Amino acid sequence: MGRTLAEKVWDDHVVRRADGEPDLLYIDLHLVHEVTSPQAFDGLRETGRPVRRPDLTLATEDHNIPTIDVDMPIADPISRAQVEALRKNCADFGIRLYSLGNREQGIVHVVGPQLGLTQPGMTVVCGDSHTSTHGAFGALAFGIGTSEVEHVLATQALPLKPFKTMAITVDGELPAGVTAKDIILAVIARIGTGGGQGYVLEYRGSAIRSLSMEGRMTICNMSIEAGARAGMVAPDETTFAYLEGRDHAPRGEEWKRALDYWRTLGTDPDAEFDAEVVIDASTLSPYVTWGTNPGQGLSLSSVVPDPSDAADDVERVAIERALEYMDLVPGTPLREIPIDTVFIGSCTNGRIEDLRAAAEVMKGRTVKDGMRVLVVPGSARVRLQAESEGLDAVFLDAGAEWRGAGCSMCLAMNPDKLAPGERSASTSNRNFEGRQGPGGRTHLVSPAVAAATAVAGHLASPEDLGA
Amino acid sequence: MEAFVRHAGTAAPLRRSNVDTDQIIPAEYLKRITRHGFEDGLFAQWRKDPDFVLNRDEHQGVSILIAGPDFGTGSSREHAVWALQNYGFRVVISSRFADIFRGNSGKGGLLTALVDQSAVERLWDLVEARPDTVVTVDLEHRTITAGDITVDFDVDDYVRWRLMEGLDDIGLTLQHADAITRFESERPEYKPTVV
């Protein structure tokens, strides 16, 4: 029987296989950031273990750092200590680090792909659940905890039990205005936050094939929000065109050999998945979340759900709690929900294509009075690229703020946060209670919907803005 | 790591589903660079409510958490495991755990006992009615006993063995350093390095 993409990549990385034990899997690339690594480095010091492959390990500063006044010392002393710990750890153990101020600095999941470090058929890990992003290249990429970070630093391998495989097939033509973010929000709403638990998701079908690498990264990024460790897209000409010529992509004969291998990775026609979900792309529309987990999403044209319509008690209580936290009344049209803050950025939607989509909507328009709009590029390179295209001027002219690269308001670990009671439309990945700041309320949206919302003052799609 | 064979203690009923790791410990508490002291951040937002289960007199000194489905979703932060352990928890019981959280728990010695939702409901009802009930979690026999309730729980065989032996995961892998070296010698040259 044939094998799936995930199974092929897995099989090609098995260092050791024994009955009754997990497979020992080799890790091709280990990405590191300041939040989940300090205790791992301390563990190495305590046991006297070196980093086995510094040349396969790359660190960047992203979670804690400010996105304004980046030339100043970090104001919060605890954040500063954590960033300084990373700098010391990388110096002590010989790991390359892209610090704040370096032109390669940025969110770890934006930096890897743009450097060409993320390639088809690789295993990629990071102490960050959104490592699933890198699966867009046909890599097997997943988030790990700090103990596993230490494990990979020391051994460049991880003991793992094989995942199950799930095909998510999105066939048909996407209606105008429907983006990768809308696809993944619809997928999560369909299968739920636990639906992908234990699986690697493989996104397939003509609608996925038609997406750019940026769009595929947005989709794979949020696989974890469906409970899956990893999401993947088989590499194709779009992938190869994106990679060719990038800093760390193979060149010359190596490129040809790599291409030959990459072309073998796609799921075999006779391979079987453990589960399958099929979505008709033509039925999709812009999606937004109304609740406090990413599975609580609906089409923008819907109304706030009623707990009494819930399938069971667990769901009913979950809806009631979410509506209470979000301060929403059942039956309210989602388009009528007023918004005071818009965040455009994150490892989900902080790439150049995302900024272009937002700028296209904001161009020649003005954000609503009193609206705070943060536009935060995912990396310093994305920032420079956007500036070379004049996108910064579009955002600034519209009344938005143009920031430096980082995780910013995705997770309330740096100065960019919601105040209690504030309500955002956010292109990030999590609408958990307090995720963007204690007491803050989050609606997850695409960059186009975020930009339209910034102008309209309530949840809106670009068509709502008129000419 | 301290070996885990059997644990007996009182339990707190957390009647919520989809308890994500941002709720278990919000990001603002993740800035410490040690593995201890995270108990102050555990369920930080919810603990502001005096009625929250961990604030109630009858649930002080608990060491077992009984939670709704999809416990530990979201961020991979292992600080969630440390916060639970620093607070005093040795076991979390749920009908569904997020993968990364469960993996992290196994590494750190926090037992995640998987049972049916119906068993969770019975345990909730019992410890709410009689908060001083001693709940015994027996990893060797994979059973949870409380009052007249006895249920089997599910745990990965390999994780169970490691927990019961208290073994260092990295040390186990390093026993196979030769196999890793052999694998490395056969990696294709087109694979990238960061330098």
XYZ file of C-alpha atoms in Angstrom:
662
model
C 0.000 0.000 0.000
C 1.122 3.554 -0.691
C 2.157 6.037 1.944
C 1.025 9.512 2.819
C 3.276 12.565 2.734
C 3.523 12.538 6.536
C 4.438 8.847 6.636
C 7.186 9.312 4.021
C 8.800 12.168 5.913
C 8.503 10.232 9.167
C 10.041 7.066 7.712
C 12.977 9.024 6.291
C 13.884 10.302 9.764
C 13.705 7.173 11.894
C 17.051 6.767 13.657
C 15.957 3.753 15.636
C 12.837 1.617 15.812
C 12.170 -1.026 18.486
C 9.102 -2.938 19.635
C 7.212 -1.299 22.465
C 9.205 1.918 22.235
C 8.575 5.179 20.435
C 10.512 5.750 17.219
C 13.616 7.861 17.645
C 13.205 10.601 15.039
C 16.011 12.797 13.703
C 15.367 16.549 13.714
C 16.638 18.560 10.729
C 15.979 22.039 12.090
C 15.454 23.294 15.631
C 14.150 26.836 16.050
C 14.523 28.531 19.411
C 13.055 31.637 21.051
C 13.431 33.289 24.436
C 10.326 32.033 26.263
C 10.526 28.250 26.114
C 14.295 27.771 26.089
C 15.962 29.123 29.287
C 15.116 26.105 31.447
C 16.322 23.806 28.651
C 19.734 25.459 28.523
C 19.915 25.291 32.329
C 19.218 21.571 32.079
C 22.194 21.177 29.729
C 24.416 23.050 32.167
C 23.283 20.917 35.096
C 24.042 17.693 33.240
C 27.151 18.954 31.448
C 25.698 18.141 28.029
C 26.671 20.183 24.951
C 24.378 21.188 22.081
C 24.845 18.389 19.585
C 24.202 20.366 16.394
C 24.453 24.142 16.783
C 24.561 24.262 12.977
C 20.982 22.944 12.844
C 19.727 25.302 15.546
C 18.604 28.897 15.030
C 17.339 31.374 17.611
C 15.407 34.608 17.316
C 13.819 37.080 19.727
C 10.114 37.516 19.174
C 7.657 36.935 22.055
C 8.819 39.461 24.682
C 10.174 42.260 22.624
C 8.583 45.667 22.087
C 7.588 46.767 18.580
C 8.301 50.467 19.178
C 11.458 52.117 20.505
C 13.326 48.976 19.556
C 16.645 50.770 19.854
C 16.013 51.314 23.590
C 16.633 48.756 26.348
C 13.520 46.596 26.953
C 11.528 48.493 29.593
C 10.075 45.495 31.455
C 12.979 44.136 33.545
C 11.647 40.557 33.553
C 11.227 40.517 29.772
C 14.671 42.013 29.437
C 16.154 39.321 31.676
C 14.576 36.607 29.554
C 15.904 38.079 26.315
C 19.332 38.537 27.899
C 19.249 34.916 29.067
C 18.709 33.849 25.442
C 21.624 35.992 24.298
C 23.894 34.458 26.934
C 22.700 30.921 26.228
C 23.263 31.292 22.481
C 26.735 32.751 23.064
C 27.668 30.017 25.560
C 26.450 27.158 23.370
C 27.465 28.547 19.963
C 23.982 29.058 18.519
C 23.228 31.661 15.867
C 20.822 34.279 17.188
C 18.968 37.014 15.332
C 18.532 39.677 17.973
C 16.309 42.708 18.034
C 17.828 45.176 15.586
C 19.272 42.508 13.270
C 17.757 42.605 9.782
C 16.972 38.880 10.026
C 15.104 39.193 13.353
C 11.432 38.370 13.452
C 8.862 35.809 14.501
C 10.528 32.428 14.424
C 7.938 30.979 11.999
C 8.354 33.851 9.572
C 12.157 33.837 9.715
C 12.726 30.123 8.930
C 10.761 30.049 5.680
C 11.951 33.413 4.376
C 15.584 32.319 4.774
C 14.851 29.137 2.841
C 15.691 27.045 5.912
C 12.327 25.311 5.877
C 12.331 22.827 3.012
C 10.187 19.906 1.870
C 10.735 16.567 3.575
C 12.414 18.038 6.658
C 11.573 17.581 10.319
C 11.296 20.943 12.065
C 10.637 21.537 15.762
C 10.427 24.552 18.037
C 9.224 25.171 21.560
C 6.154 26.798 20.116
C 2.898 25.230 19.044
C 2.707 27.259 15.825
C 5.690 25.365 14.441
C 2.999 23.628 12.383
C 3.396 26.646 10.037
C 6.425 25.052 8.368
C 4.300 22.120 7.189
C 3.226 24.348 4.300
C 6.468 23.260 2.595
C 5.791 19.546 3.017
C 7.943 19.430 6.157
C 6.845 17.548 9.263
C 6.897 20.390 11.753
C 5.484 20.474 15.241
C 5.643 22.291 18.546
C 7.407 20.808 21.562
C 7.693 21.610 25.271
C 10.782 22.814 27.076
C 11.857 19.310 28.165
C 11.827 18.324 24.512
C 13.725 21.481 23.570
C 16.467 20.306 25.934
C 16.190 16.819 24.436
C 16.701 18.086 20.885
C 19.505 20.435 21.903
C 21.325 17.491 23.514
C 20.582 14.740 20.985
C 19.127 16.275 17.760
C 16.503 13.539 18.033
C 13.166 12.931 19.764
C 11.383 9.742 20.834
C 7.918 9.968 19.290
C 4.916 7.764 18.662
C 3.669 7.922 15.062
C 0.762 10.278 14.446
C -2.431 9.251 12.688
C -3.149 10.938 9.367
C -6.172 13.012 8.357
C -6.867 14.381 4.881
C -8.557 17.769 4.761
C -9.614 18.157 1.149
C -10.769 21.608 0.058
C -11.925 21.328 -3.533
C -13.499 23.855 -5.847
C -13.077 27.542 -6.453
C -12.878 29.985 -3.573
C -15.415 32.808 -3.896
C -13.914 36.301 -4.285
C -12.845 37.743 -0.945
C -12.363 34.346 0.730
C -8.806 33.807 1.951
C -6.622 31.126 3.517
C -7.564 32.398 6.983
C -11.240 31.876 6.214
C -10.522 28.313 5.063
C -8.728 27.369 8.265
C -11.283 29.063 10.532
C -13.982 27.099 8.705
C -12.004 23.847 9.088
C -11.579 24.377 12.838
C -15.255 25.290 13.237
C -16.083 22.038 11.449
C -13.834 19.577 13.293
C -13.519 21.428 16.616
C -10.531 22.255 18.817
C -10.012 18.567 19.607
C -10.893 17.179 16.168
C -7.308 16.902 15.002
C -5.969 15.485 18.245
C -3.421 12.750 17.523
C -3.366 13.513 13.788
C -1.170 15.138 11.223
C -3.505 17.032 8.900
C -2.720 17.018 5.196
C -4.442 19.854 3.331
C -5.276 18.810 -0.211
C -7.512 19.717 -3.087
C -7.654 22.373 -5.780
C -8.395 25.257 -3.414
C -5.241 24.478 -1.419
C -3.167 24.038 -4.590
C -4.277 27.482 -5.748
C -2.885 29.160 -2.618
C 0.460 30.929 -2.382
C 3.066 29.723 0.130
C 1.953 32.515 2.465
C -1.635 31.268 2.329
C -0.542 27.672 2.920
C 1.514 28.805 5.922
C -1.555 30.555 7.370
C -3.515 27.319 7.099
C -0.820 24.999 8.469
C -0.100 27.509 11.255
C -3.538 27.035 12.793
C -3.561 23.219 12.608
C -2.754 23.240 16.317
C -5.983 25.171 16.889
C -7.818 22.073 15.650
C -5.796 20.001 18.140
C -3.372 18.628 15.537
C 0.353 18.670 16.192
C 1.130 19.287 12.542
C -0.408 20.288 9.228
C 1.157 19.663 5.838
C 0.774 20.537 2.174
C 2.545 18.438 -0.435
C 5.328 20.391 -2.147
C 4.658 21.458 -5.739
C 5.860 24.035 -8.273
C 4.580 26.853 -6.039
C 6.810 25.553 -3.222
C 9.856 25.153 -5.447
C 9.427 28.612 -6.990
C 9.231 30.137 -3.498
C 12.407 28.353 -2.359
C 14.662 28.729 -5.382
C 17.416 31.245 -4.751
C 16.670 31.808 -1.051
C 19.703 32.115 1.245
C 19.704 28.537 2.537
C 18.085 26.773 -0.408
C 20.297 24.250 -2.226
C 22.038 25.459 -5.383
C 23.254 23.939 -8.662
C 23.482 20.158 -8.617
C 22.305 20.074 -5.002
C 19.131 21.891 -6.042
C 18.458 19.275 -8.721
C 19.029 16.406 -6.301
C 16.780 18.044 -3.734
C 14.066 18.615 -6.339
C 14.215 14.962 -7.382
C 13.635 13.965 -3.769
C 10.966 16.568 -3.067
C 8.938 15.403 -6.065
C 8.650 11.930 -4.515
C 7.108 13.165 -1.280
C 3.455 13.642 -2.261
C 0.911 11.165 -0.899
C 0.684 8.075 -3.114
C -2.625 7.619 -4.970
C -3.294 4.343 -3.140
C -2.347 5.619 0.315
C -5.032 5.585 2.980
C -5.699 8.233 5.595
C -7.030 7.369 9.034
C -9.692 10.046 8.653
C -10.961 12.358 5.938
C -12.816 15.669 5.865
C -14.061 17.216 2.635
C -14.966 20.879 2.275
C -16.513 22.493 -0.793
C -14.537 25.700 -1.316
C -17.378 27.356 -3.211
C -19.542 27.331 -0.054
C -17.015 29.293 2.033
C -17.244 32.951 3.001
C -15.283 35.276 5.305
C -15.144 33.658 8.752
C -14.867 35.271 12.172
C -14.846 33.858 15.692
C -17.483 34.929 18.203
C -16.312 32.913 21.240
C -13.277 32.060 23.324
C -11.739 29.203 21.379
C -10.816 29.096 17.688
C -13.492 26.485 16.969
C -16.200 28.977 17.917
C -16.313 30.596 14.483
C -19.020 31.371 11.944
C -19.528 33.074 8.614
C -19.469 36.856 9.022
C -23.062 36.955 7.767
C -24.255 34.825 10.722
C -25.606 35.827 14.123
C -24.240 35.136 17.618
C -25.338 31.557 18.485
C -27.901 30.632 21.116
C -26.788 28.223 23.883
C -30.198 26.562 23.786
C -29.351 25.271 20.310
C -26.310 23.375 21.659
C -25.990 19.669 20.940
C -25.219 18.697 24.549
C -24.635 20.081 28.046
C -20.860 20.402 27.678
C -21.319 22.526 24.538
C -24.169 24.539 26.063
C -22.077 25.479 29.104
C -19.129 26.317 26.828
C -21.291 28.662 24.710
C -22.799 30.317 27.802
C -19.373 30.919 29.311
C -18.004 32.261 26.029
C -20.920 34.660 25.523
C -20.584 35.913 29.082
C -16.860 36.543 28.668
C -17.318 38.105 25.227
C -20.322 40.147 26.431
C -22.447 39.090 23.466
C -26.190 38.476 23.135
C -27.527 35.523 21.102
C -29.055 36.561 17.797
C -26.881 39.654 17.319
C -25.625 39.869 13.718
C -21.832 39.435 13.803
C -21.512 42.464 11.510
C -23.046 44.661 14.248
C -20.363 43.866 16.837
C -18.427 47.095 17.511
C -14.624 46.843 17.587
C -12.133 49.254 19.188
C -8.775 47.629 18.345
C -7.437 45.979 15.199
C -4.266 43.886 15.168
C -2.730 42.903 11.839
C 0.298 40.664 12.255
C 1.498 37.428 13.986
C 2.957 34.158 12.691
C -0.473 33.477 11.187
C -0.880 36.645 9.128
C 2.253 38.792 9.431
C 3.772 38.066 6.018
C 4.088 40.398 3.054
C 1.031 39.041 1.267
C -1.067 39.652 4.392
C 0.106 43.246 4.633
C -0.607 43.766 0.938
C -4.158 42.461 1.406
C -4.749 44.794 4.348
C -3.198 47.770 2.545
C -5.372 47.189 -0.505
C -8.466 47.625 1.683
C -7.107 50.594 3.649
C -5.701 52.491 0.680
C -7.394 55.868 0.383
C -9.557 55.191 3.438
C -9.394 56.294 7.055
C -9.737 54.160 10.153
C -12.775 54.838 12.326
C -12.456 57.587 14.965
C -11.105 56.192 18.223
C -9.977 52.926 16.621
C -6.499 51.693 17.542
C -4.899 49.822 14.644
C -1.553 48.059 14.993
C 0.128 46.783 11.847
C 3.052 44.590 12.886
C 5.202 42.881 10.246
C 6.236 39.333 11.068
C 9.917 40.015 10.490
C 12.333 42.854 9.865
C 12.599 41.668 6.260
C 8.831 41.815 5.805
C 8.928 45.329 7.239
C 11.601 46.429 4.776
C 9.790 44.797 1.864
C 6.509 46.494 2.823
C 8.254 49.855 3.070
C 9.827 49.378 -0.351
C 6.295 48.863 -1.708
C 4.938 51.933 0.111
C 2.592 49.915 2.311
C 3.757 51.699 5.466
C 2.565 54.995 3.977
C -0.843 53.464 3.195
C -1.268 52.330 6.800
C 0.025 55.559 8.316
C -2.126 57.709 6.006
C -5.181 55.686 7.038
C -4.423 56.320 10.713
C -2.878 52.979 11.656
C 0.378 52.435 13.564
C 3.333 50.903 11.716
C 5.470 48.833 14.073
C 8.669 46.805 14.292
C 8.659 43.011 13.929
C 7.559 40.656 16.714
C 4.730 38.602 18.203
C 3.199 41.832 19.511
C -0.481 41.720 20.461
C -0.944 38.053 19.637
C -0.151 37.011 23.196
C 0.110 39.846 25.731
C 3.695 39.140 26.700
C 5.102 42.456 25.571
C 3.796 46.046 25.807
C 1.193 45.532 23.021
C -1.987 44.389 24.793
C -5.725 44.885 25.116
C -7.004 46.638 28.243
C -9.835 44.931 30.178
C -13.092 45.183 28.216
C -11.427 46.153 24.932
C -12.516 44.203 21.873
C -10.247 43.401 18.959
C -10.471 42.098 15.444
C -7.199 40.239 15.194
C -5.418 38.351 12.425
C -3.684 36.195 15.044
C -4.551 32.613 15.972
C -6.078 32.463 19.462
C -9.186 34.059 20.934
C -8.753 32.486 24.374
C -9.888 34.469 27.415
C -7.272 37.127 28.131
C -4.992 35.986 25.323
C -4.398 39.550 24.124
C -4.512 41.031 27.630
C -6.449 40.279 30.832
C -10.151 40.940 30.252
C -9.598 41.623 26.545
C -11.954 40.136 23.936
C -10.722 38.781 20.619
C -12.409 38.066 17.292
C -10.144 36.181 14.887
C -10.334 37.415 11.298
C -8.419 37.544 8.009
C -6.223 40.543 7.101
C -8.869 41.815 4.646
C -11.630 41.614 7.271
C -9.338 43.225 9.858
C -8.641 46.161 7.555
C -12.316 46.583 6.633
C -13.226 46.418 10.324
C -10.681 49.131 11.112
C -12.444 51.416 8.656
C -16.052 50.458 9.496
C -15.722 50.337 13.297
C -17.564 47.019 13.465
C -16.823 43.545 12.088
C -16.956 43.998 8.322
C -15.694 42.601 5.038
C -14.206 44.780 2.285
C -17.486 44.649 0.286
C -19.269 46.349 3.172
C -17.201 49.489 2.676
C -18.700 50.450 -0.689
C -16.715 52.321 -3.291
C 12.670 12.655 38.012
C 10.783 11.329 41.031
C 9.158 7.959 40.301
C 5.349 7.846 40.245
C 3.630 4.594 41.203
C 0.576 5.534 43.215
C -0.857 8.766 44.547
C -3.673 9.437 47.008
C -5.070 12.884 47.714
C -8.113 15.102 47.564
C -9.385 16.431 44.259
C -10.768 19.640 42.796
C -13.606 19.479 40.248
C -12.960 21.892 37.362
C -16.248 21.875 35.484
C -14.955 23.464 32.306
C -14.125 22.188 28.826
C -11.410 23.542 26.518
C -9.151 24.694 29.338
C -6.346 26.110 27.206
C -2.806 26.673 28.466
C -3.358 30.454 28.379
C -5.932 29.865 31.154
C -3.676 27.447 33.036
C -0.954 30.115 33.015
C -1.260 33.447 31.164
C 1.674 34.651 29.050
C 2.640 37.422 31.457
C 3.797 34.724 33.913
C 6.069 33.006 31.394
C 8.965 35.387 31.756
C 10.718 33.551 34.565
C 13.761 31.592 33.579
C 13.512 28.966 36.349
C 11.305 25.878 36.643
C 9.716 26.851 39.936
C 7.539 29.603 41.349
C 4.812 29.339 38.718
C 2.040 28.505 41.207
C 1.074 32.180 41.476
C 0.184 32.200 37.780
C -1.920 29.029 37.844
C -5.428 29.887 36.571
C -4.489 33.496 37.435
C -7.551 35.096 35.864
C -10.045 32.618 37.267
C -8.540 32.729 40.746
C -9.532 36.414 40.970
C -13.082 35.087 41.423
C -13.510 34.154 45.128
C -15.946 31.425 44.086
C -13.457 29.702 41.786
C -13.057 26.083 42.819
C -9.435 26.429 43.978
C -10.415 29.372 46.202
C -13.010 27.417 48.153
C -12.183 26.319 51.688
C -13.293 22.761 51.028
C -10.813 22.344 48.159
C -7.613 23.520 49.845
C -4.663 21.140 49.753
C -5.884 19.287 46.660
C -3.403 17.337 44.535
C -5.692 15.929 41.826
C -7.531 18.006 39.223
C -10.637 16.629 37.526
C -11.263 18.658 34.359
C -13.619 18.724 31.366
C -12.671 17.594 27.843
C -9.885 19.165 25.761
C -7.695 20.086 28.702
C -4.392 21.794 27.857
C -5.156 22.994 24.327
C -3.264 25.807 22.644
C 0.232 26.969 23.427
C 3.033 24.426 23.950
C 4.219 26.219 27.115
C 5.528 23.588 29.544
C 5.067 26.288 32.186
C 1.461 25.000 32.327
C 2.740 21.683 33.667
C 5.140 23.409 36.066
C 2.364 25.723 37.339
C 0.122 22.752 38.109
C 2.978 20.902 39.799
C 4.241 23.961 41.690
C 0.703 24.442 43.035
C 0.731 20.852 44.289
C -1.027 18.821 41.608
C 0.323 15.350 40.837
C -2.523 14.151 38.597
C -4.974 15.635 36.083
C -8.007 13.545 35.112
C -9.891 14.380 31.893
C -11.727 12.727 29.022
C -9.477 14.388 26.426
C -6.070 16.043 26.628
C -4.282 18.148 24.027
C -1.276 16.281 22.611
C 1.531 18.690 23.472
C 0.274 19.258 27.020
C 0.056 15.519 27.575
C 3.556 15.004 26.232
C 4.943 17.770 28.426
C 3.209 16.286 31.474
C 4.787 12.912 30.854
C 8.247 14.502 30.669
C 7.786 16.410 33.896
C 6.162 13.701 36.008
C 2.597 15.051 36.078
C 0.247 12.124 35.405
C -2.555 12.736 32.886
C -5.186 10.063 33.454
C -7.592 9.640 30.554
C -11.107 8.382 31.390
C -14.588 8.527 29.804
C -16.545 11.751 30.226
C -19.154 9.745 32.187
C -16.449 8.840 34.725
C -15.406 12.497 34.925
C -19.035 13.426 35.692
C -19.297 10.791 38.436
C -16.031 11.942 40.003
C -17.172 15.590 39.796
C -20.443 14.744 41.558
C -18.625 12.753 44.240
C -15.945 15.293 45.159
C -18.462 18.138 45.080
C -20.747 16.272 47.473
C -17.833 15.074 49.648
C -14.766 17.257 49.072
C -12.716 15.327 51.648
C -12.962 12.130 49.590
C -9.519 10.630 49.097
C -8.963 9.793 45.432
C -6.339 7.119 44.786
C -4.625 7.017 41.415
C -2.731 3.782 40.902
C -0.415 3.977 37.896
C 0.736 0.394 38.246
C -2.820 -0.935 37.877
C -4.154 2.051 35.911
C -7.087 2.580 38.226
C -8.713 5.523 39.956
C -10.550 4.740 43.191
C -12.734 7.205 45.057
C -15.604 6.316 47.424
C -17.421 3.484 45.706
C -16.147 4.509 42.267
C -13.401 2.499 40.590
C -12.491 3.315 37.002
C -9.662 2.261 34.741
C -7.700 5.020 33.075
C -5.663 5.139 29.924
C -2.007 6.107 29.791
C 0.631 5.392 27.180
C 2.612 2.208 28.022
C 5.997 3.795 27.451
C 5.142 6.927 29.460
C 3.816 4.728 32.265
C 7.061 2.747 32.347
C 9.172 5.911 32.378
C 7.069 7.523 35.116
C 7.160 4.415 37.279
C 10.930 4.151 36.879
C 11.479 7.917 37.146
C 13.803 7.798 34.125
C 15.623 10.654 32.395
C 14.374 10.731 28.826
C 17.497 12.357 27.408
C 19.734 9.768 29.033
C 17.691 7.042 27.322
C 18.181 8.662 23.912
C 21.892 9.200 24.486
C 22.257 5.435 24.886
C 21.637 5.425 21.125
C 24.176 8.125 20.258
C 25.886 5.741 17.824
C 22.678 5.282 15.877
C 22.270 9.063 15.698
C 25.816 9.482 14.433
C 25.230 6.768 11.829
C 22.031 8.486 10.704
C 23.843 11.819 10.416
C 26.550 10.337 8.232
C 23.905 9.352 5.682
C 21.949 12.623 5.559
C 21.826 14.150 2.073
C 24.133 17.105 1.549
C 21.349 19.340 0.269
C 19.838 19.499 3.758
C 20.417 23.032 5.046
C 22.475 24.267 7.969
C 21.890 27.635 9.601
C 25.486 28.786 9.202
